[in-house]
Coordinates of C-alpha atoms and ligand atoms in Angstrom, one line a residue:
M1 CA 14.8 0.5 23.2
D2 CA 16.1 3.8 21.7
N3 CA 13.9 6.7 22.1
I4 CA 13.5 10.5 21.8
K5 CA 11.9 12.4 24.6
I6 CA 10.3 15.8 24.5
N7 CA 9.7 16.8 28.1
G8 CA 7.6 19.5 29.7
I9 CA 5.7 21.0 26.8
K10 CA 3.7 23.7 28.5
T11 CA 0.6 24.9 26.7
Y12 CA -2.4 27.0 27.7
A13 CA -5.5 25.3 26.3
Y14 CA -9.2 24.8 26.8
H15 CA -9.8 21.1 27.3
G16 CA -12.0 19.7 30.0
V17 CA -15.4 18.4 31.0
L18 CA -16.5 21.6 32.7
E19 CA -17.7 24.6 30.8
A20 CA -15.5 26.7 32.9
E21 CA -12.4 24.9 31.6
R22 CA -13.6 25.6 28.1
I23 CA -14.0 29.3 28.8
L24 CA -11.1 30.1 31.2
G25 CA -8.6 27.6 30.1
Q26 CA -5.6 26.2 32.0
F27 CA -2.0 25.0 31.6
F28 CA -1.3 21.5 30.3
I29 CA 2.0 19.8 30.4
T30 CA 2.7 17.2 27.7
D31 CA 5.6 14.7 28.0
V32 CA 6.3 12.5 25.0
V33 CA 8.5 9.4 24.5
M34 CA 8.9 8.3 20.9
Y35 CA 10.5 4.8 20.6
L36 CA 12.4 4.2 17.4
D37 CA 15.7 2.7 16.3
L38 CA 18.3 5.4 16.4
S39 CA 21.1 3.2 15.1
A40 CA 21.3 4.7 11.7
A41 CA 21.1 8.3 13.0
S42 CA 23.7 7.6 15.6
K43 CA 26.2 6.1 13.1
T44 CA 25.5 8.4 10.0
D45 CA 25.0 11.7 11.8
K46 CA 22.1 12.3 9.4
L47 CA 18.9 14.1 10.5
T48 CA 17.0 12.2 7.8
E49 CA 17.6 9.0 9.7
T50 CA 15.7 10.1 12.8
V51 CA 12.7 12.2 13.9
H52 CA 13.4 15.9 14.1
Y53 CA 12.3 16.7 17.6
G54 CA 11.7 20.3 16.8
E55 CA 9.2 19.4 14.1
A56 CA 7.6 16.9 16.4
Y57 CA 7.3 19.6 19.1
Q58 CA 5.5 21.9 16.7
M59 CA 3.0 19.3 15.7
I60 CA 2.3 18.3 19.3
E61 CA 1.9 22.0 20.3
Q62 CA -0.6 22.6 17.5
I63 CA -2.7 19.6 18.6
V64 CA -2.8 20.6 22.3
K65 CA -3.7 24.2 21.3
G66 CA -6.3 22.9 18.8
E67 CA -9.8 21.7 19.1
S68 CA -11.0 21.3 22.7
V69 CA -11.8 17.8 24.0
D70 CA -13.3 16.6 27.3
L71 CA -10.7 14.1 28.5
I72 CA -6.9 14.4 28.6
E73 CA -6.9 10.7 27.6
H74 CA -8.5 11.7 24.3
L75 CA -6.0 14.5 23.8
A76 CA -3.1 12.1 24.4
E77 CA -4.6 9.7 21.9
K78 CA -4.7 12.5 19.3
V79 CA -1.0 13.2 20.0
S80 CA 0.0 9.6 19.7
T81 CA -1.9 9.0 16.5
A82 CA -0.4 12.1 14.9
L83 CA 3.1 10.9 15.7
F84 CA 2.5 7.5 14.2
D85 CA 0.9 9.0 11.1
Q86 CA 3.7 11.6 10.6
Y87 CA 6.8 9.4 11.4
D88 CA 7.0 5.9 10.0
K89 CA 10.1 5.2 12.2
I90 CA 8.2 5.4 15.4
I91 CA 7.5 2.0 16.9
K92 CA 5.9 2.9 20.2
T93 CA 4.8 6.1 22.0
E94 CA 4.3 7.1 25.6
V95 CA 2.3 10.3 26.1
T96 CA 1.7 11.8 29.5
I97 CA -0.6 14.8 29.9
T98 CA -0.8 16.7 33.2
K99 CA -3.2 19.2 34.4
T100 CA -1.2 21.4 36.7
N101 CA -4.2 22.9 38.5
P102 CA -7.5 21.3 37.6
P103 CA -10.7 22.8 39.1
I104 CA -11.1 19.9 41.6
E105 CA -11.1 20.5 45.3
G106 CA -8.4 18.7 47.2
N107 CA -4.7 18.8 48.3
Y108 CA -2.6 17.3 45.5
D109 CA 0.1 18.5 43.2
N110 CA -1.5 17.8 39.8
V111 CA -3.3 15.1 37.8
S112 CA -2.0 13.2 34.8
I113 CA -2.6 10.3 32.5
T114 CA -0.2 8.3 30.5
L115 CA -1.0 6.4 27.3
N116 CA 1.4 3.6 26.0
R117 CA 0.7 2.8 22.4
K118 CA 2.4 0.4 19.8
R119 CA 2.2 1.0 16.0
E120 CA -0.7 -1.1 14.7
D121 CA 0.3 -3.1 11.6
Ligands
LIG1 N1 -9.7 10.3 33.9 C1 -10.1 11.6 33.8 N2 -10.9 12.1 34.7 C2 -11.3 13.4 34.6 C3 -11.0 14.2 33.5 C4 -10.1 13.6 32.5 O1 -9.7 14.3 31.5 N3 -9.7 12.3 32.7 N4 -11.4 15.5 33.4 C5 -12.2 16.0 34.4 C6 -12.6 17.4 34.4 O2 -12.3 18.1 33.1 C7 -11.9 18.1 35.5 O3 -10.7 18.6 35.2 C8 -12.7 19.2 36.1 O4 -13.9 18.6 36.7 C9 -12.7 15.2 35.5 N5 -12.1 13.9 35.6

C-alpha cells in the first residue's frame, strides 16, 4: 500500500517510568509510516491530495515534546491517534518509538516499540 514515511524524528523529552527520566530527560526517536492512497497526488501533483509531511512532522514533534507519559507504547498511541484525527486520508499507521539510551543496565543498542493501527470506522 502507498505510504508516507517520516524517519528518525529525534526529540529530547521526559517520558518514562522512573522519576529520573522525568527530571533528566533523554532522546527519543520516532519513526512513522502513514498508509494512504497516493494515486491522486501522484497524478495531479496537488499537495491537497496528500498529507503534508512537514505539517505531520510538526504535530508529531509537539506530541513527543508534550505531556510526559510512563510508557513509549502510550506515546506511540497518542501519535497514531492524532494522525488519524488530523488526516482523513490515512488508512493505517505504523509508529515506532526508540529510547536510544534508557537507564537500564545491560549491553544493547537501544529499546523500541512499534504500534500498527488501522482506522476504526
Ligand atoms: N514495554 C515497556 N517497558 C518499559 C518501559 C516502556 O515504556 N515500555 N519503560 C520503562 C522505564 O521507563 C525505563 O526506561 C527505565 O526503567 C521500563 N520498561
